mmCIF file of C-alpha atoms and ligand atoms in Angstrom:
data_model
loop_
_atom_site.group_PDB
_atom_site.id
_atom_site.type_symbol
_atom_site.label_atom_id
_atom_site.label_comp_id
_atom_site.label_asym_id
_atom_site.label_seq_id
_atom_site.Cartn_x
_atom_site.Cartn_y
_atom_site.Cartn_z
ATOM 1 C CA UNK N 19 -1.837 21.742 -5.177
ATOM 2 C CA UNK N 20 -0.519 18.775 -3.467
ATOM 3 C CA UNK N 21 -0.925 15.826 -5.160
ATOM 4 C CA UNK N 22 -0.891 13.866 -1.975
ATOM 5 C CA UNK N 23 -4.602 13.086 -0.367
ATOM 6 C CA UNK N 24 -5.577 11.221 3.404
ATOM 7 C CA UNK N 25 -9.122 9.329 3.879
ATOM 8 C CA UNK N 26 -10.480 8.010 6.538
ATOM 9 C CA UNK N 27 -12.155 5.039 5.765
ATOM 10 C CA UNK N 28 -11.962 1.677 3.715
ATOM 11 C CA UNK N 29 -10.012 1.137 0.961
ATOM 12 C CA UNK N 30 -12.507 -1.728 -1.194
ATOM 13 C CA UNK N 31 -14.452 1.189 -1.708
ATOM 14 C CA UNK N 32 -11.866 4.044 -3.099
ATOM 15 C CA UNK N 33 -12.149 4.629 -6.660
ATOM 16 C CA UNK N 34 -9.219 4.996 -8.089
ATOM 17 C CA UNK N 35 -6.621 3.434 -10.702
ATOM 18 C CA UNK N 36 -5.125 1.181 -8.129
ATOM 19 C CA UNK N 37 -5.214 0.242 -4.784
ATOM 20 C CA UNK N 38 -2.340 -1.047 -2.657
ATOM 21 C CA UNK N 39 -3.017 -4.616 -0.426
ATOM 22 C CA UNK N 40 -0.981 -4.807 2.531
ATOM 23 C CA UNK N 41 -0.265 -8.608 1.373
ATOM 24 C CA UNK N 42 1.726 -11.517 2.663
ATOM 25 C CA UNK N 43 4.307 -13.382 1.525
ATOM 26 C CA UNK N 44 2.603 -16.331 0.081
ATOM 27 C CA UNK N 45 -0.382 -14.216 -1.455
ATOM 28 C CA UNK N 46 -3.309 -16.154 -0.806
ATOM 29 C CA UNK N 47 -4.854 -14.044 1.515
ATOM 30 C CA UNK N 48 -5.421 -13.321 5.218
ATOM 31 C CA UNK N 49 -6.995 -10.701 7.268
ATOM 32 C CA UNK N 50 -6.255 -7.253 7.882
ATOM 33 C CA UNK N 51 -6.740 -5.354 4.770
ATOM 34 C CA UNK N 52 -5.999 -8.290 2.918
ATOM 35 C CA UNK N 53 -9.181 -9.960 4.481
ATOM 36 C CA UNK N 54 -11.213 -7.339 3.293
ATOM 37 C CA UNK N 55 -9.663 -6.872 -0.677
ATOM 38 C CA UNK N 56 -10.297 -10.359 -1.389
ATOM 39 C CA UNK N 57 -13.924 -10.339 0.276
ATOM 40 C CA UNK N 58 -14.373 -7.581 -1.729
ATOM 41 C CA UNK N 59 -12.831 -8.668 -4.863
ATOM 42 C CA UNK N 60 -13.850 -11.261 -5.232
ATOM 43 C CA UNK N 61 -11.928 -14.945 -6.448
ATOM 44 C CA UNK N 62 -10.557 -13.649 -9.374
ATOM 45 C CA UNK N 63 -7.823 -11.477 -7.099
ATOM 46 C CA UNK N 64 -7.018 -14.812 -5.635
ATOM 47 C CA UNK N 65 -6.906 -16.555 -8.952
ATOM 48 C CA UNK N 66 -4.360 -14.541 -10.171
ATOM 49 C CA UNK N 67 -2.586 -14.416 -7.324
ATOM 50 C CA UNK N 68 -2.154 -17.987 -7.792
ATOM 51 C CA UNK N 69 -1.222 -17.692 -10.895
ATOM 52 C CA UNK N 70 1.960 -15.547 -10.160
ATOM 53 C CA UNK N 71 2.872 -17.876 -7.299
ATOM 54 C CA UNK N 72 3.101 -20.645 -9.674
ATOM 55 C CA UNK N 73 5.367 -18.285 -11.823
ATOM 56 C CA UNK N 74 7.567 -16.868 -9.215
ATOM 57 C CA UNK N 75 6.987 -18.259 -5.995
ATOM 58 C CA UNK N 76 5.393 -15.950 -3.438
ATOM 59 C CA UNK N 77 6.317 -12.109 -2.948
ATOM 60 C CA UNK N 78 9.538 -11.397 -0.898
ATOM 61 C CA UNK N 79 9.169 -8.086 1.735
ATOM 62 C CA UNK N 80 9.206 -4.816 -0.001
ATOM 63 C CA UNK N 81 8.567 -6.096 -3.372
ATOM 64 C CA UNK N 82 5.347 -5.636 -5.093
ATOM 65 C CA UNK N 83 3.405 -7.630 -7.494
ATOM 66 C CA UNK N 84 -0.094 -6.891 -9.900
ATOM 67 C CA UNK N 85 -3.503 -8.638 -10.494
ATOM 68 C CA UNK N 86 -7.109 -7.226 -11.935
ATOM 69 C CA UNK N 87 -9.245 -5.603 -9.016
ATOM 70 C CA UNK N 88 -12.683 -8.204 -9.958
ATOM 71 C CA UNK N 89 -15.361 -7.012 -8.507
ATOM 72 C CA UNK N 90 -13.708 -3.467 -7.196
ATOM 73 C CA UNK N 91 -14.147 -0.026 -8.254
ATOM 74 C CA UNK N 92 -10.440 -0.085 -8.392
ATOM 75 C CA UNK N 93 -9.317 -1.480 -12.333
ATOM 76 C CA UNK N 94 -6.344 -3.081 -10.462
ATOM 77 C CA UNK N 95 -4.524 -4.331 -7.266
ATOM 78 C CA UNK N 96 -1.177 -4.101 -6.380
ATOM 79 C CA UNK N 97 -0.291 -6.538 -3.665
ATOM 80 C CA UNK N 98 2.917 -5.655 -1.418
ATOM 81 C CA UNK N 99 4.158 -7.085 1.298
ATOM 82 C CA UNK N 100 5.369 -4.901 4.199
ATOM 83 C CA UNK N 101 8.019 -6.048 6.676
ATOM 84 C CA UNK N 102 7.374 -7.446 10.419
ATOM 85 C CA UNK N 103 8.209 -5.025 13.051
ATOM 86 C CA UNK N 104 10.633 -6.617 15.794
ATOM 87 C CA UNK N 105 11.468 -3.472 17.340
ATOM 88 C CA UNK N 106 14.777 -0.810 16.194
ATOM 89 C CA UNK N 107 14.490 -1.426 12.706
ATOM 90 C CA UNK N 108 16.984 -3.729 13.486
ATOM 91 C CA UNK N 109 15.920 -6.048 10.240
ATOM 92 C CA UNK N 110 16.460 -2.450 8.222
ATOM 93 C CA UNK N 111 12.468 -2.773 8.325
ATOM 94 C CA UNK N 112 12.056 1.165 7.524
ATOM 95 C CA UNK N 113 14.058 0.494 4.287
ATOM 96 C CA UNK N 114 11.601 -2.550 3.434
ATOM 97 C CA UNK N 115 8.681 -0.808 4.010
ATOM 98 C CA UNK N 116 10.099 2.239 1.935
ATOM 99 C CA UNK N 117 10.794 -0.202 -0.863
ATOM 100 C CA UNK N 118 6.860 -1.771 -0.829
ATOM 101 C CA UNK N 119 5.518 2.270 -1.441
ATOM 102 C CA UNK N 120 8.847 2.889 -4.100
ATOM 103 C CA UNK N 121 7.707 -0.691 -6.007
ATOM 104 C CA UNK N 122 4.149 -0.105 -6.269
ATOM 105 C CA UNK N 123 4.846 3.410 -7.450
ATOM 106 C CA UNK N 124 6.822 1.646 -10.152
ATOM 107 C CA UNK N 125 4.266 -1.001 -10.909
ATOM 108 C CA UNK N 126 1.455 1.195 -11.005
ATOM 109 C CA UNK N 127 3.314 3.719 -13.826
ATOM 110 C CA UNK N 128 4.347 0.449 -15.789
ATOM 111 C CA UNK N 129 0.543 -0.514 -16.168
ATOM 112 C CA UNK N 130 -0.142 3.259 -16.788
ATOM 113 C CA UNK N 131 -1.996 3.629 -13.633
ATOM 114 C CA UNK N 132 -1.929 7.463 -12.692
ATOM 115 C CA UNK N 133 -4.316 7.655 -9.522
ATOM 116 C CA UNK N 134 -3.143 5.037 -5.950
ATOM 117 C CA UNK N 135 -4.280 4.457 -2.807
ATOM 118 C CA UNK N 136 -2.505 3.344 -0.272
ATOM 119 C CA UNK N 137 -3.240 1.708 2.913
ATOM 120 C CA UNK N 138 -0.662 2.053 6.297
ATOM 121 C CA UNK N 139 1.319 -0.882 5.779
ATOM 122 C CA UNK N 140 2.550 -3.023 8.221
ATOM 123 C CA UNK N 141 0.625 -1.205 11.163
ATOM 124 C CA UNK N 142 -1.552 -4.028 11.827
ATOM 125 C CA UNK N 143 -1.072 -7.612 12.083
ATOM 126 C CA UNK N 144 3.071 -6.629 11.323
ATOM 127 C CA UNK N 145 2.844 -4.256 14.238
ATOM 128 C CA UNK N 146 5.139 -1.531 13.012
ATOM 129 C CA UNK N 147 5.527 1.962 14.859
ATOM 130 C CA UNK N 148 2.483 3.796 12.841
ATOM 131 C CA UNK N 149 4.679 7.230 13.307
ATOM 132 C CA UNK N 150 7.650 5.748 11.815
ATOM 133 C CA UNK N 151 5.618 3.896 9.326
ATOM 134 C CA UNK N 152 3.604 7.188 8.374
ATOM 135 C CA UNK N 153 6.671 9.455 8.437
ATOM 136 C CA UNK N 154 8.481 6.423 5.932
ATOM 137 C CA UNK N 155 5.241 6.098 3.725
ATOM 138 C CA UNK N 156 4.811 10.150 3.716
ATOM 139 C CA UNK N 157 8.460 10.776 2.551
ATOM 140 C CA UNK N 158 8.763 7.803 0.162
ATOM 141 C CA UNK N 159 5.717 9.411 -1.566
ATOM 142 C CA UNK N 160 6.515 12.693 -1.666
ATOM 143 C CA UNK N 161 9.808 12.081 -3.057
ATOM 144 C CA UNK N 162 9.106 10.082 -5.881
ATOM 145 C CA UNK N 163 6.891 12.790 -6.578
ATOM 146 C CA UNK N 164 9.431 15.375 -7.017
ATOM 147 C CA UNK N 165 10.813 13.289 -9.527
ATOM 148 C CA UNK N 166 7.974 11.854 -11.160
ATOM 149 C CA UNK N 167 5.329 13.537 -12.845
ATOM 150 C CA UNK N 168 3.539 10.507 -14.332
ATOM 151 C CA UNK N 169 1.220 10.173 -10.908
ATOM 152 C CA UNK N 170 -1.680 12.552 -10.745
ATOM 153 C CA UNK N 171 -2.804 11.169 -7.130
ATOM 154 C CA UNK N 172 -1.999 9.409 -4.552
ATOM 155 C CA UNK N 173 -4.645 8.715 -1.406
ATOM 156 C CA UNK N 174 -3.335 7.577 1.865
ATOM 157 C CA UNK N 175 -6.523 5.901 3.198
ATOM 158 C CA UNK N 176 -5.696 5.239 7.148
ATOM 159 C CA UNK N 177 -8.596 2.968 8.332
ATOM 160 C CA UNK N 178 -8.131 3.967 11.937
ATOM 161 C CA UNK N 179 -8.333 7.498 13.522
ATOM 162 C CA UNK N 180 -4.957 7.368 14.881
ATOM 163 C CA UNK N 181 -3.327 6.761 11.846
ATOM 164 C CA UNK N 182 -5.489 9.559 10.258
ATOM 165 C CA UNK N 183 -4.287 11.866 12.644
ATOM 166 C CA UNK N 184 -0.975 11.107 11.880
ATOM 167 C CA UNK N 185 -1.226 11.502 7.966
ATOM 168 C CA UNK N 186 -2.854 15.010 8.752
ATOM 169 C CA UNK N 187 -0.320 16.660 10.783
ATOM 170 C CA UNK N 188 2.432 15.337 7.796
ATOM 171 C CA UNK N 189 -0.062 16.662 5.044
ATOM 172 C CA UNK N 190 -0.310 20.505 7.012
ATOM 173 C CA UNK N 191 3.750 20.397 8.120
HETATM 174 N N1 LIG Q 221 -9.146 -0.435 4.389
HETATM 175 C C1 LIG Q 221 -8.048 0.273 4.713
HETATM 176 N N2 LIG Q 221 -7.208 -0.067 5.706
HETATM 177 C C2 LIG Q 221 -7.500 -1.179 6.414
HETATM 178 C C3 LIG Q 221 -8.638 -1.988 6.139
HETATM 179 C C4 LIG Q 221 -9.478 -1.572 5.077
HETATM 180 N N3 LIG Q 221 -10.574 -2.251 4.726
HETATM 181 N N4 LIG Q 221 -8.630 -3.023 7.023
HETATM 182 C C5 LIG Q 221 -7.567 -2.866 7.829
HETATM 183 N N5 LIG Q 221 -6.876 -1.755 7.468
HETATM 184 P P1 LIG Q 221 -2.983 -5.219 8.281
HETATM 185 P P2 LIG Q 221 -0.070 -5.572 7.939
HETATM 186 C C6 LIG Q 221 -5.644 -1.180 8.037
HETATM 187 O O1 LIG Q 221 -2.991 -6.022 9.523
HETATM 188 O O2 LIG Q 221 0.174 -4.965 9.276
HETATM 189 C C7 LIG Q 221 -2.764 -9.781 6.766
HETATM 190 O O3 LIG Q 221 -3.284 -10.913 7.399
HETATM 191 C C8 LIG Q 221 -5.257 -1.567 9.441
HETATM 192 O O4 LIG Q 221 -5.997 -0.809 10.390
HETATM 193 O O5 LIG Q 221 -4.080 -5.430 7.295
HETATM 194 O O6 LIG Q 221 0.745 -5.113 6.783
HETATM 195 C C9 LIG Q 221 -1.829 -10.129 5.607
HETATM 196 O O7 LIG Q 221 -2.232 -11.319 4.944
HETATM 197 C C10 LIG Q 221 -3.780 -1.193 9.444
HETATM 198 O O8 LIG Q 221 -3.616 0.197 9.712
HETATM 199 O O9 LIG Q 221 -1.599 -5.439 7.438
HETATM 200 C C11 LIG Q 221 -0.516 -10.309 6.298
HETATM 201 O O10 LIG Q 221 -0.375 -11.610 6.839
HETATM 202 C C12 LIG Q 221 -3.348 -1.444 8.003
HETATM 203 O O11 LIG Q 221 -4.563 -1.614 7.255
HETATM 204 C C13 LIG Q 221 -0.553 -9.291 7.414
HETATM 205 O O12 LIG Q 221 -1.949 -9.089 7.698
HETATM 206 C C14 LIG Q 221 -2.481 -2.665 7.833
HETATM 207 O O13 LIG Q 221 -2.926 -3.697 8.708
HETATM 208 C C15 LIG Q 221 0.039 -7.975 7.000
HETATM 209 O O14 LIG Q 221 0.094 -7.126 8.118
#
């Protein structure tokens, strides 16, 4: 069975190990999925977000950092930050936005997390293709996958029906 899952819905309320914010570079927040995590969360996300800025400065594209999940179902959040479309990944943005699913992947079997969820990255405010962005996430995934056994799940959780759609016909091909 695949170990691969979609959802329809929103992400604050997906119990899993981890969930995956769609962050930006200076991690205090914004809207988006962001918006909603830290609603959600509560201040402690943010509090510890702070806390790694003043450690390391912000978090560059495609990297990925980790705080608690406060007052989510989640036990922890990874926050990534995707890359802004410009148009023909001229910016290599389809290797950046490979690089925020590969990191968190990482992350998440560092802190012996075994169960993800993911939301589209960069298909909002960033305004990347979602096919190219779904067909990026989708292979990233399944690849590391192949290769890593340590995962037992990982949920795509598309908050829009379009991006759903999308997941689906990857998940049945
Ligand atoms: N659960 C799951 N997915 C969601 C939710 C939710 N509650 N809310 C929105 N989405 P975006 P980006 C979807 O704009 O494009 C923020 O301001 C949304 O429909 O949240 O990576 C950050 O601070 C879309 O498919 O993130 C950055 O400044 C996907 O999440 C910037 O936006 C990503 O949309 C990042 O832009």
């Amino acid at each position: 069975m695949s170990k691969i899952k979609i959802l329809q819905g929103d992400i604050t309320k997906v119990d899993v190990d981890v969930i995956v914010n769609a962050a930006n570079t200076s991690l205090l927040g914004g809207g988006g999925v962001d918006g909603a995590i830290h609603r959600a969360g509560g201040s402690q996300i943010l509090d510890e977000c702070r806390d790694i800025r003043a450690r390391q400065g912000g978090c560059d594209p495609g990297e990925a950092v980790i705080t608690n999940a406060g007052n989510l179902p989640a036990i922890k959040v990874i926050h990534t930050v995707g890359p802004v479309w410009t148009g023909d990944n001229e910016g290599g943005q389809r290797a950046v936005l490979a690089s925020c699913y590969l990191e968190s992947l990482k992350l998440a079997i560092a802190n012996n997390l075994k169960t993800i969820a993911f939301p589209n990255i960069s298909t909002g405010v960033y305004r990347f293709p979602k096919d190219l962005a779904a067909q990026t996430a989708f292979k990233t995934v399944q690849d590391f996958l192949l290769k890593n056994e340590v995962i037992d799940e990982v949920i795509f959780v598309c908050f829009d029906l379009e991006n759903f759609n999308l997941y689906q016909k990857l998940l049945d091909s």
